[in-house]
Amino acid sequence: MPKEKQWNRYQLKEKAARVRYWMSVLDKLSFRKKKPLLGTEMFLPTVLGDKRVLAYNMNNPRDLPLYINMHGGGFIMGDADMDDPFMAKIAEKANVKIFNVDYQLAPEAPHPKALYDCYAIAKYANEYPEDLRIDPDNIAIGGQSAGGNLSAAACLINRDLKQFNIKCLVMNYPPLDLYTDASLKPSPRGSIPVFLSRIFDACYCNEKDNRKDPSISPIFATDKQLRDFPPTLITTAAFDSLCEEGEEFRDRLMEVGVEVTHKRFRAKHGFNLKPGADADESWQMVIDHLKKHLFSEY
């Protein structure tokens, strides 16, 4: 396997464009029909400007808990639309309101822009609960893949800023170590190719040494930082190069006393975005986690 390379920003933009192009080709070849969105498009006037979200259950007149979801896509692809059908189900089954976030993508917007987008939306929700009809004391945050990374990082920066209370956290197959070269991670059949993981990591943060920052690679957070994490749900996939780091993070949280729920699925990365029994079970775990921790005081 060739060694990891250092690319300039123009090379990164070119590589990201190629990845997006081929992913769009594969999507078209799947012949999947694009369904109407179930969420309501909103643009929230945050401190960083108007940020797009897909919102769910907002017509409910009750002040309900809020779940803030971040999509996956290696930090360089995707949007809130890809999680739309699953968020609609969670909103209904868990009886929560949801903001499904469109954050800025790398490499055009490298770290920390996506993270700050997500944090700004949570901060806005906490500051305007009456307008949104949400319960600001019961906010959860979570996401798939890169979105799981952003969720953990949001918990870390909120630990220092203390601008709102995060009651629980959801991370589905998250990348938590962007510093370690992908060629040194497990590579079961069907896992993310090394060359693609390297592009994802470099696009999000091109300076290798900076990737040890816990807001980029939460696995490097100190025990003191992790001790303040909320109850956390982690799912990992057995045929995923990210499985070990997700489970190492689980162990570290448990060692410092954080309540953790975890399951390793015999599946590939992104498994719960496709129909199947594992996907159904994974989303039910999210629903159960939210109901347990967001309604404990009701």
PDB file of C-alpha atoms in Angstrom:
ATOM      1  CA  MET A   1       0.000   0.000   0.000  1.00  0.00           C
ATOM      2  CA  PRO A   2       1.486   3.413  -1.002  1.00  0.00           C
ATOM      3  CA  LYS A   3       2.239   5.796   1.847  1.00  0.00           C
ATOM      4  CA  GLU A   4      -0.186   8.518   2.826  1.00  0.00           C
ATOM      5  CA  LYS A   5       0.397  11.684   0.787  1.00  0.00           C
ATOM      6  CA  GLN A   6       0.170  15.372   1.585  1.00  0.00           C
ATOM      7  CA  TRP A   7      -2.092  17.162  -0.901  1.00  0.00           C
ATOM      8  CA  ASN A   8      -2.598  20.862  -1.470  1.00  0.00           C
ATOM      9  CA  ARG A   9      -6.083  22.368  -1.352  1.00  0.00           C
ATOM     10  CA  TYR A  10      -6.477  22.349  -5.135  1.00  0.00           C
ATOM     11  CA  GLN A  11      -5.665  18.648  -5.295  1.00  0.00           C
ATOM     12  CA  LEU A  12      -8.118  17.976  -2.485  1.00  0.00           C
ATOM     13  CA  LYS A  13     -10.907  19.824  -4.269  1.00  0.00           C
ATOM     14  CA  GLU A  14     -10.200  17.828  -7.422  1.00  0.00           C
ATOM     15  CA  LYS A  15     -10.235  14.512  -5.546  1.00  0.00           C
ATOM     16  CA  ALA A  16     -13.428  15.415  -3.690  1.00  0.00           C
ATOM     17  CA  ALA A  17     -15.085  16.379  -6.981  1.00  0.00           C
ATOM     18  CA  ARG A  18     -14.153  13.027  -8.500  1.00  0.00           C
ATOM     19  CA  VAL A  19     -15.505  11.104  -5.517  1.00  0.00           C
ATOM     20  CA  ARG A  20     -18.764  13.051  -5.625  1.00  0.00           C
ATOM     21  CA  TYR A  21     -19.082  12.456  -9.361  1.00  0.00           C
ATOM     22  CA  TRP A  22     -18.611   8.689  -9.149  1.00  0.00           C
ATOM     23  CA  MET A  23     -20.914   8.424  -6.153  1.00  0.00           C
ATOM     24  CA  SER A  24     -23.594  10.279  -8.112  1.00  0.00           C
ATOM     25  CA  VAL A  25     -23.080   7.873 -11.039  1.00  0.00           C
ATOM     26  CA  LEU A  26     -23.502   4.870  -8.753  1.00  0.00           C
ATOM     27  CA  ASP A  27     -26.604   6.420  -7.269  1.00  0.00           C
ATOM     28  CA  LYS A  28     -28.131   6.894 -10.724  1.00  0.00           C
ATOM     29  CA  LEU A  29     -27.255   3.322 -11.704  1.00  0.00           C
ATOM     30  CA  SER A  30     -29.167   2.058  -8.660  1.00  0.00           C
ATOM     31  CA  PHE A  31     -32.367   3.382 -10.306  1.00  0.00           C
ATOM     32  CA  ARG A  32     -33.703   4.518  -6.949  1.00  0.00           C
ATOM     33  CA  LYS A  33     -36.532   6.973  -7.331  1.00  0.00           C
ATOM     34  CA  LYS A  34     -36.167  10.139  -5.323  1.00  0.00           C
ATOM     35  CA  LYS A  35     -39.106  10.365  -2.955  1.00  0.00           C
ATOM     36  CA  PRO A  36     -40.736  13.570  -1.726  1.00  0.00           C
ATOM     37  CA  LEU A  37     -39.168  14.863   1.471  1.00  0.00           C
ATOM     38  CA  LEU A  38     -41.016  14.083   4.680  1.00  0.00           C
ATOM     39  CA  GLY A  39     -39.287  16.820   6.654  1.00  0.00           C
ATOM     40  CA  THR A  40     -40.113  20.495   6.416  1.00  0.00           C
ATOM     41  CA  GLU A  41     -37.302  22.653   5.057  1.00  0.00           C
ATOM     42  CA  MET A  42     -36.356  25.477   7.422  1.00  0.00           C
ATOM     43  CA  PHE A  43     -33.543  28.026   7.441  1.00  0.00           C
ATOM     44  CA  LEU A  44     -32.564  28.842  11.008  1.00  0.00           C
ATOM     45  CA  PRO A  45     -31.035  32.305  11.645  1.00  0.00           C
ATOM     46  CA  THR A  46     -28.049  31.200  13.722  1.00  0.00           C
ATOM     47  CA  VAL A  47     -25.039  33.252  14.761  1.00  0.00           C
ATOM     48  CA  LEU A  48     -23.267  31.844  11.686  1.00  0.00           C
ATOM     49  CA  GLY A  49     -26.032  32.827   9.295  1.00  0.00           C
ATOM     50  CA  ASP A  50     -29.041  30.971   7.954  1.00  0.00           C
ATOM     51  CA  LYS A  51     -28.573  27.209   8.223  1.00  0.00           C
ATOM     52  CA  ARG A  52     -30.758  24.693   6.408  1.00  0.00           C
ATOM     53  CA  VAL A  53     -32.411  21.898   8.324  1.00  0.00           C
ATOM     54  CA  LEU A  54     -35.178  19.437   7.615  1.00  0.00           C
ATOM     55  CA  ALA A  55     -37.544  19.632  10.566  1.00  0.00           C
ATOM     56  CA  TYR A  56     -39.952  16.994  11.836  1.00  0.00           C
ATOM     57  CA  ASN A  57     -42.970  17.044  14.139  1.00  0.00           C
ATOM     58  CA  MET A  58     -42.778  20.831  14.408  1.00  0.00           C
ATOM     59  CA  ASN A  59     -46.556  21.189  14.102  1.00  0.00           C
ATOM     60  CA  ASN A  60     -47.004  19.380  17.390  1.00  0.00           C
ATOM     61  CA  PRO A  61     -48.179  22.071  19.841  1.00  0.00           C
ATOM     62  CA  ARG A  62     -46.396  20.457  22.791  1.00  0.00           C
ATOM     63  CA  ASP A  63     -42.956  21.569  23.957  1.00  0.00           C
ATOM     64  CA  LEU A  64     -41.194  18.335  23.085  1.00  0.00           C
ATOM     65  CA  PRO A  65     -37.564  17.222  23.395  1.00  0.00           C
ATOM     66  CA  LEU A  66     -35.357  17.928  20.385  1.00  0.00           C
ATOM     67  CA  TYR A  67     -33.061  15.534  18.547  1.00  0.00           C
ATOM     68  CA  ILE A  68     -30.421  17.109  16.281  1.00  0.00           C
ATOM     69  CA  ASN A  69     -29.183  14.739  13.564  1.00  0.00           C
ATOM     70  CA  MET A  70     -26.087  15.016  11.357  1.00  0.00           C
ATOM     71  CA  HIS A  71     -25.801  12.961   8.164  1.00  0.00           C
ATOM     72  CA  GLY A  72     -22.774  11.009   6.988  1.00  0.00           C
ATOM     73  CA  GLY A  73     -20.743  11.208   3.789  1.00  0.00           C
ATOM     74  CA  GLY A  74     -17.091  11.322   4.804  1.00  0.00           C
ATOM     75  CA  PHE A  75     -17.355  15.063   5.548  1.00  0.00           C
ATOM     76  CA  ILE A  76     -17.355  15.738   1.782  1.00  0.00           C
ATOM     77  CA  MET A  77     -20.700  14.394   0.525  1.00  0.00           C
ATOM     78  CA  GLY A  78     -24.337  14.034   1.405  1.00  0.00           C
ATOM     79  CA  ASP A  79     -27.025  16.247   2.833  1.00  0.00           C
ATOM     80  CA  ALA A  80     -29.908  16.117   5.270  1.00  0.00           C
ATOM     81  CA  ASP A  81     -32.132  14.547   2.606  1.00  0.00           C
ATOM     82  CA  MET A  82     -30.350  11.195   2.851  1.00  0.00           C
ATOM     83  CA  ASP A  83     -31.568  10.654   6.431  1.00  0.00           C
ATOM     84  CA  ASP A  84     -35.049  12.032   5.778  1.00  0.00           C
ATOM     85  CA  PRO A  85     -37.189   8.853   5.943  1.00  0.00           C
ATOM     86  CA  PHE A  86     -35.435   7.638   9.078  1.00  0.00           C
ATOM     87  CA  MET A  87     -35.818  10.948  10.900  1.00  0.00           C
ATOM     88  CA  ALA A  88     -39.535  10.997  10.133  1.00  0.00           C
ATOM     89  CA  LYS A  89     -39.866   7.574  11.755  1.00  0.00           C
ATOM     90  CA  ILE A  90     -37.837   8.576  14.817  1.00  0.00           C
ATOM     91  CA  ALA A  91     -39.865  11.757  15.298  1.00  0.00           C
ATOM     92  CA  GLU A  92     -43.067   9.736  15.279  1.00  0.00           C
ATOM     93  CA  LYS A  93     -41.958   6.747  17.352  1.00  0.00           C
ATOM     94  CA  ALA A  94     -39.890   8.646  19.931  1.00  0.00           C
ATOM     95  CA  ASN A  95     -42.327  11.591  20.055  1.00  0.00           C
ATOM     96  CA  VAL A  96     -39.587  14.173  19.633  1.00  0.00           C
ATOM     97  CA  LYS A  97     -38.993  17.104  17.344  1.00  0.00           C
ATOM     98  CA  ILE A  98     -35.997  16.820  15.042  1.00  0.00           C
ATOM     99  CA  PHE A  99     -33.611  19.125  13.238  1.00  0.00           C
ATOM    100  CA  ASN A 100     -31.848  17.194  10.484  1.00  0.00           C
ATOM    101  CA  VAL A 101     -28.836  19.363   9.685  1.00  0.00           C
ATOM    102  CA  ASP A 102     -27.246  20.431   6.408  1.00  0.00           C
ATOM    103  CA  TYR A 103     -23.714  21.378   7.360  1.00  0.00           C
ATOM    104  CA  GLN A 104     -20.972  22.780   5.139  1.00  0.00           C
ATOM    105  CA  LEU A 105     -18.874  20.167   3.351  1.00  0.00           C
ATOM    106  CA  ALA A 106     -15.112  19.778   3.090  1.00  0.00           C
ATOM    107  CA  PRO A 107     -12.712  20.449   1.487  1.00  0.00           C
ATOM    108  CA  GLU A 108     -14.376  23.748   0.556  1.00  0.00           C
ATOM    109  CA  ALA A 109     -15.300  24.112   4.233  1.00  0.00           C
ATOM    110  CA  PRO A 110     -12.733  22.155   6.283  1.00  0.00           C
ATOM    111  CA  HIS A 111     -12.735  21.660  10.043  1.00  0.00           C
ATOM    112  CA  PRO A 112     -14.155  23.306  12.110  1.00  0.00           C
ATOM    113  CA  LYS A 113     -16.857  24.756   9.849  1.00  0.00           C
ATOM    114  CA  ALA A 114     -19.193  21.735   9.794  1.00  0.00           C
ATOM    115  CA  LEU A 115     -18.789  21.321  13.540  1.00  0.00           C
ATOM    116  CA  TYR A 116     -19.577  24.975  14.177  1.00  0.00           C
ATOM    117  CA  ASP A 117     -22.635  24.749  11.918  1.00  0.00           C
ATOM    118  CA  CYS A 118     -24.020  21.893  13.998  1.00  0.00           C
ATOM    119  CA  TYR A 119     -23.197  23.607  17.257  1.00  0.00           C
ATOM    120  CA  ALA A 120     -24.762  26.881  16.117  1.00  0.00           C
ATOM    121  CA  ILE A 121     -28.037  25.101  15.352  1.00  0.00           C
ATOM    122  CA  ALA A 122     -28.115  23.486  18.794  1.00  0.00           C
ATOM    123  CA  LYS A 123     -27.318  26.836  20.395  1.00  0.00           C
ATOM    124  CA  TYR A 124     -30.102  28.533  18.440  1.00  0.00           C
ATOM    125  CA  ALA A 125     -32.617  25.897  19.511  1.00  0.00           C
ATOM    126  CA  ASN A 126     -31.630  26.332  23.127  1.00  0.00           C
ATOM    127  CA  GLU A 127     -32.014  30.121  22.917  1.00  0.00           C
ATOM    128  CA  TYR A 128     -35.427  30.162  21.206  1.00  0.00           C
ATOM    129  CA  PRO A 129     -37.389  27.251  22.685  1.00  0.00           C
ATOM    130  CA  GLU A 130     -40.654  29.202  22.845  1.00  0.00           C
ATOM    131  CA  ASP A 131     -40.564  29.946  19.114  1.00  0.00           C
ATOM    132  CA  LEU A 132     -39.733  26.346  18.248  1.00  0.00           C
ATOM    133  CA  ARG A 133     -41.969  24.773  20.903  1.00  0.00           C
ATOM    134  CA  ILE A 134     -39.183  22.538  22.186  1.00  0.00           C
ATOM    135  CA  ASP A 135     -38.001  21.616  25.664  1.00  0.00           C
ATOM    136  CA  PRO A 136     -34.508  23.168  25.980  1.00  0.00           C
ATOM    137  CA  ASP A 137     -33.680  20.935  28.954  1.00  0.00           C
ATOM    138  CA  ASN A 138     -34.010  17.835  26.809  1.00  0.00           C
ATOM    139  CA  ILE A 139     -31.839  18.129  23.715  1.00  0.00           C
ATOM    140  CA  ALA A 140     -30.051  15.160  22.158  1.00  0.00           C
ATOM    141  CA  ILE A 141     -27.506  15.091  19.370  1.00  0.00           C
ATOM    142  CA  GLY A 142     -26.329  12.342  17.042  1.00  0.00           C
ATOM    143  CA  GLY A 143     -25.502  11.177  13.573  1.00  0.00           C
ATOM    144  CA  GLN A 144     -24.259   8.582  11.147  1.00  0.00           C
ATOM    145  CA  SER A 145     -20.601   8.128  10.199  1.00  0.00           C
ATOM    146  CA  ALA A 146     -19.113  11.644   9.859  1.00  0.00           C
ATOM    147  CA  GLY A 147     -22.225  12.915  11.620  1.00  0.00           C
ATOM    148  CA  GLY A 148     -21.348  10.745  14.601  1.00  0.00           C
ATOM    149  CA  ASN A 149     -17.908  12.340  14.700  1.00  0.00           C
ATOM    150  CA  LEU A 150     -19.465  15.817  14.620  1.00  0.00           C
ATOM    151  CA  SER A 151     -21.847  14.847  17.415  1.00  0.00           C
ATOM    152  CA  ALA A 152     -19.055  13.685  19.711  1.00  0.00           C
ATOM    153  CA  ALA A 153     -17.040  16.798  18.885  1.00  0.00           C
ATOM    154  CA  ALA A 154     -20.051  18.985  19.700  1.00  0.00           C
ATOM    155  CA  CYS A 155     -20.190  17.365  23.141  1.00  0.00           C
ATOM    156  CA  LEU A 156     -16.519  18.171  23.636  1.00  0.00           C
ATOM    157  CA  ILE A 157     -16.778  21.847  22.749  1.00  0.00           C
ATOM    158  CA  ASN A 158     -19.993  22.210  24.739  1.00  0.00           C
ATOM    159  CA  ARG A 159     -18.155  20.809  27.746  1.00  0.00           C
ATOM    160  CA  ASP A 160     -15.985  23.912  27.649  1.00  0.00           C
ATOM    161  CA  LEU A 161     -18.573  26.470  26.521  1.00  0.00           C
ATOM    162  CA  LYS A 162     -21.475  25.109  28.602  1.00  0.00           C
ATOM    163  CA  GLN A 163     -24.047  26.900  26.443  1.00  0.00           C
ATOM    164  CA  PHE A 164     -26.706  24.201  26.684  1.00  0.00           C
ATOM    165  CA  ASN A 165     -27.306  20.744  28.106  1.00  0.00           C
ATOM    166  CA  ILE A 166     -26.942  17.665  25.888  1.00  0.00           C
ATOM    167  CA  LYS A 167     -28.997  14.907  27.501  1.00  0.00           C
ATOM    168  CA  CYS A 168     -27.813  12.019  25.326  1.00  0.00           C
ATOM    169  CA  LEU A 169     -25.663  11.190  22.325  1.00  0.00           C
ATOM    170  CA  VAL A 170     -26.085   8.846  19.331  1.00  0.00           C
ATOM    171  CA  MET A 171     -23.187   7.667  17.160  1.00  0.00           C
ATOM    172  CA  ASN A 172     -23.726   5.183  14.346  1.00  0.00           C
ATOM    173  CA  TYR A 173     -20.458   3.691  12.996  1.00  0.00           C
ATOM    174  CA  PRO A 174     -18.491   6.942  13.592  1.00  0.00           C
ATOM    175  CA  PRO A 175     -14.944   7.755  12.429  1.00  0.00           C
ATOM    176  CA  LEU A 176     -13.237   8.810  15.647  1.00  0.00           C
ATOM    177  CA  ASP A 177      -9.562   8.600  14.696  1.00  0.00           C
ATOM    178  CA  LEU A 178      -8.643  10.663  11.642  1.00  0.00           C
ATOM    179  CA  TYR A 179      -4.962  10.733  12.629  1.00  0.00           C
ATOM    180  CA  THR A 180      -4.129   7.047  12.191  1.00  0.00           C
ATOM    181  CA  ASP A 181      -3.584   6.241   8.518  1.00  0.00           C
ATOM    182  CA  ALA A 182      -6.371   4.139   7.044  1.00  0.00           C
ATOM    183  CA  SER A 183      -3.837   1.529   5.868  1.00  0.00           C
ATOM    184  CA  LEU A 184      -3.097   0.751   9.531  1.00  0.00           C
ATOM    185  CA  LYS A 185      -6.731   0.086  10.392  1.00  0.00           C
ATOM    186  CA  PRO A 186      -8.577  -3.212   9.930  1.00  0.00           C
ATOM    187  CA  SER A 187      -9.766  -3.790   6.375  1.00  0.00           C
ATOM    188  CA  PRO A 188     -12.434  -6.489   6.304  1.00  0.00           C
ATOM    189  CA  ARG A 189     -14.029  -7.280   2.966  1.00  0.00           C
ATOM    190  CA  GLY A 190     -16.551  -4.588   2.085  1.00  0.00           C
ATOM    191  CA  SER A 191     -14.967  -1.883   4.237  1.00  0.00           C
ATOM    192  CA  ILE A 192     -14.228   1.664   3.078  1.00  0.00           C
ATOM    193  CA  PRO A 193     -11.206   1.559   0.702  1.00  0.00           C
ATOM    194  CA  VAL A 194      -7.993   3.032   2.085  1.00  0.00           C
ATOM    195  CA  PHE A 195      -7.645   5.597  -0.716  1.00  0.00           C
ATOM    196  CA  LEU A 196     -11.166   6.871  -0.030  1.00  0.00           C
ATOM    197  CA  SER A 197     -10.660   7.108   3.729  1.00  0.00           C
ATOM    198  CA  ARG A 198      -7.482   9.088   3.136  1.00  0.00           C
ATOM    199  CA  ILE A 199      -9.390  11.552   0.964  1.00  0.00           C
ATOM    200  CA  PHE A 200     -12.109  11.939   3.592  1.00  0.00           C
ATOM    201  CA  ASP A 201      -9.603  12.571   6.382  1.00  0.00           C
ATOM    202  CA  ALA A 202      -7.427  14.991   4.414  1.00  0.00           C
ATOM    203  CA  CYS A 203     -10.386  16.966   3.097  1.00  0.00           C
ATOM    204  CA  TYR A 204     -11.680  17.509   6.614  1.00  0.00           C
ATOM    205  CA  CYS A 205      -8.246  18.381   8.018  1.00  0.00           C
ATOM    206  CA  ASN A 206      -5.259  18.422   5.713  1.00  0.00           C
ATOM    207  CA  GLU A 207      -2.642  19.051   8.405  1.00  0.00           C
ATOM    208  CA  LYS A 208      -1.814  15.572   9.690  1.00  0.00           C
ATOM    209  CA  ASP A 209      -0.631  16.559  13.170  1.00  0.00           C
ATOM    210  CA  ASN A 210      -3.729  18.687  13.742  1.00  0.00           C
ATOM    211  CA  ARG A 211      -5.891  15.585  13.436  1.00  0.00           C
ATOM    212  CA  LYS A 212      -5.000  14.659  17.005  1.00  0.00           C
ATOM    213  CA  ASP A 213      -7.228  17.525  18.118  1.00  0.00           C
ATOM    214  CA  PRO A 214     -10.140  15.807  19.935  1.00  0.00           C
ATOM    215  CA  SER A 215     -12.617  17.987  18.034  1.00  0.00           C
ATOM    216  CA  ILE A 216     -11.338  16.233  14.890  1.00  0.00           C
ATOM    217  CA  SER A 217     -10.490  12.829  16.360  1.00  0.00           C
ATOM    218  CA  PRO A 218     -12.528  12.377  19.572  1.00  0.00           C
ATOM    219  CA  ILE A 219     -10.556   9.218  20.382  1.00  0.00           C
ATOM    220  CA  PHE A 220      -7.769  11.563  21.560  1.00  0.00           C
ATOM    221  CA  ALA A 221      -9.965  13.240  24.178  1.00  0.00           C
ATOM    222  CA  THR A 222      -8.669  12.993  27.735  1.00  0.00           C
ATOM    223  CA  ASP A 223     -10.421  10.996  30.425  1.00  0.00           C
ATOM    224  CA  LYS A 224     -11.361  14.276  32.058  1.00  0.00           C
ATOM    225  CA  GLN A 225     -13.087  15.421  28.870  1.00  0.00           C
ATOM    226  CA  LEU A 226     -14.872  12.102  28.366  1.00  0.00           C
ATOM    227  CA  ARG A 227     -16.117  11.951  31.944  1.00  0.00           C
ATOM    228  CA  ASP A 228     -18.639  14.694  31.162  1.00  0.00           C
ATOM    229  CA  PHE A 229     -20.191  12.915  28.177  1.00  0.00           C
ATOM    230  CA  PRO A 230     -23.933  12.256  28.306  1.00  0.00           C
ATOM    231  CA  PRO A 231     -25.405   8.730  28.066  1.00  0.00           C
ATOM    232  CA  THR A 232     -24.220   7.446  24.708  1.00  0.00           C
ATOM    233  CA  LEU A 233     -25.479   4.983  22.116  1.00  0.00           C
ATOM    234  CA  ILE A 234     -22.841   3.561  19.778  1.00  0.00           C
ATOM    235  CA  THR A 235     -23.427   1.124  16.941  1.00  0.00           C
ATOM    236  CA  THR A 236     -20.551  -0.415  15.037  1.00  0.00           C
ATOM    237  CA  ALA A 237     -20.372  -2.672  11.990  1.00  0.00           C
ATOM    238  CA  ALA A 238     -18.226  -5.805  11.953  1.00  0.00           C
ATOM    239  CA  PHE A 239     -17.210  -5.359   8.304  1.00  0.00           C
ATOM    240  CA  ASP A 240     -16.130  -1.751   8.732  1.00  0.00           C
ATOM    241  CA  SER A 241     -12.622  -0.357   9.120  1.00  0.00           C
ATOM    242  CA  LEU A 242     -14.038   2.021  11.762  1.00  0.00           C
ATOM    243  CA  CYS A 243     -15.360  -0.733  14.009  1.00  0.00           C
ATOM    244  CA  GLU A 244     -12.377  -0.966  16.351  1.00  0.00           C
ATOM    245  CA  GLU A 245     -12.093   2.760  17.034  1.00  0.00           C
ATOM    246  CA  GLY A 246     -15.806   2.962  17.775  1.00  0.00           C
ATOM    247  CA  GLU A 247     -15.486   0.155  20.298  1.00  0.00           C
ATOM    248  CA  GLU A 248     -12.320   1.611  21.790  1.00  0.00           C
ATOM    249  CA  PHE A 249     -14.247   4.847  22.336  1.00  0.00           C
ATOM    250  CA  ARG A 250     -17.047   2.836  23.945  1.00  0.00           C
ATOM    251  CA  ASP A 251     -14.547   1.257  26.350  1.00  0.00           C
ATOM    252  CA  ARG A 252     -12.994   4.588  27.260  1.00  0.00           C
ATOM    253  CA  LEU A 253     -16.385   6.126  28.000  1.00  0.00           C
ATOM    254  CA  MET A 254     -17.345   3.189  30.179  1.00  0.00           C
ATOM    255  CA  GLU A 255     -14.033   3.315  32.041  1.00  0.00           C
ATOM    256  CA  VAL A 256     -14.761   6.888  33.186  1.00  0.00           C
ATOM    257  CA  GLY A 257     -18.317   6.075  34.209  1.00  0.00           C
ATOM    258  CA  VAL A 258     -20.386   7.181  31.216  1.00  0.00           C
ATOM    259  CA  GLU A 259     -23.510   5.118  30.538  1.00  0.00           C
ATOM    260  CA  VAL A 260     -23.037   3.430  27.162  1.00  0.00           C
ATOM    261  CA  THR A 261     -25.326   1.254  25.057  1.00  0.00           C
ATOM    262  CA  HIS A 262     -23.582  -0.568  22.230  1.00  0.00           C
ATOM    263  CA  LYS A 263     -24.125  -3.236  19.625  1.00  0.00           C
ATOM    264  CA  ARG A 264     -21.860  -4.523  16.892  1.00  0.00           C
ATOM    265  CA  PHE A 265     -23.873  -5.511  13.843  1.00  0.00           C
ATOM    266  CA  ARG A 266     -22.644  -8.123  11.373  1.00  0.00           C
ATOM    267  CA  ALA A 267     -22.909  -5.573   8.602  1.00  0.00           C
ATOM    268  CA  LYS A 268     -21.000  -3.030   6.536  1.00  0.00           C
ATOM    269  CA  HIS A 269     -20.527   0.691   7.032  1.00  0.00           C
ATOM    270  CA  GLY A 270     -23.763   2.562   6.403  1.00  0.00           C
ATOM    271  CA  PHE A 271     -25.906  -0.530   6.920  1.00  0.00           C
ATOM    272  CA  ASN A 272     -28.851   1.277   8.500  1.00  0.00           C
ATOM    273  CA  LEU A 273     -29.390   3.471   5.444  1.00  0.00           C
ATOM    274  CA  LYS A 274     -30.631   0.436   3.506  1.00  0.00           C
ATOM    275  CA  PRO A 275     -33.711  -1.706   4.200  1.00  0.00           C
ATOM    276  CA  GLY A 276     -33.182  -4.759   6.382  1.00  0.00           C
ATOM    277  CA  ALA A 277     -33.554  -6.282   9.813  1.00  0.00           C
ATOM    278  CA  ASP A 278     -30.273  -4.798  11.069  1.00  0.00           C
ATOM    279  CA  ALA A 279     -31.324  -1.332   9.945  1.00  0.00           C
ATOM    280  CA  ASP A 280     -34.690  -1.680  11.674  1.00  0.00           C
ATOM    281  CA  GLU A 281     -33.038  -2.808  14.895  1.00  0.00           C
ATOM    282  CA  SER A 282     -30.477  -0.004  14.739  1.00  0.00           C
ATOM    283  CA  TRP A 283     -33.117   2.707  14.362  1.00  0.00           C
ATOM    284  CA  GLN A 284     -35.206   1.130  17.122  1.00  0.00           C
ATOM    285  CA  MET A 285     -32.158   1.393  19.383  1.00  0.00           C
ATOM    286  CA  VAL A 286     -32.003   5.113  18.592  1.00  0.00           C
ATOM    287  CA  ILE A 287     -35.709   5.499  19.378  1.00  0.00           C
ATOM    288  CA  ASP A 288     -35.376   3.615  22.666  1.00  0.00           C
ATOM    289  CA  HIS A 289     -32.293   5.632  23.641  1.00  0.00           C
ATOM    290  CA  LEU A 290     -34.059   8.943  23.037  1.00  0.00           C
ATOM    291  CA  LYS A 291     -37.203   7.881  24.877  1.00  0.00           C
ATOM    292  CA  LYS A 292     -35.197   6.687  27.863  1.00  0.00           C
ATOM    293  CA  HIS A 293     -33.083   9.794  28.295  1.00  0.00           C
ATOM    294  CA  LEU A 294     -35.258  12.618  26.982  1.00  0.00           C
ATOM    295  CA  PHE A 295     -38.413  11.713  28.854  1.00  0.00           C
ATOM    296  CA  SER A 296     -36.960  10.657  32.193  1.00  0.00           C
ATOM    297  CA  GLU A 297     -38.289  13.796  33.895  1.00  0.00           C
ATOM    298  CA  TYR A 298     -41.786  13.670  32.406  1.00  0.00           C
TER     299      TYR A 298
END
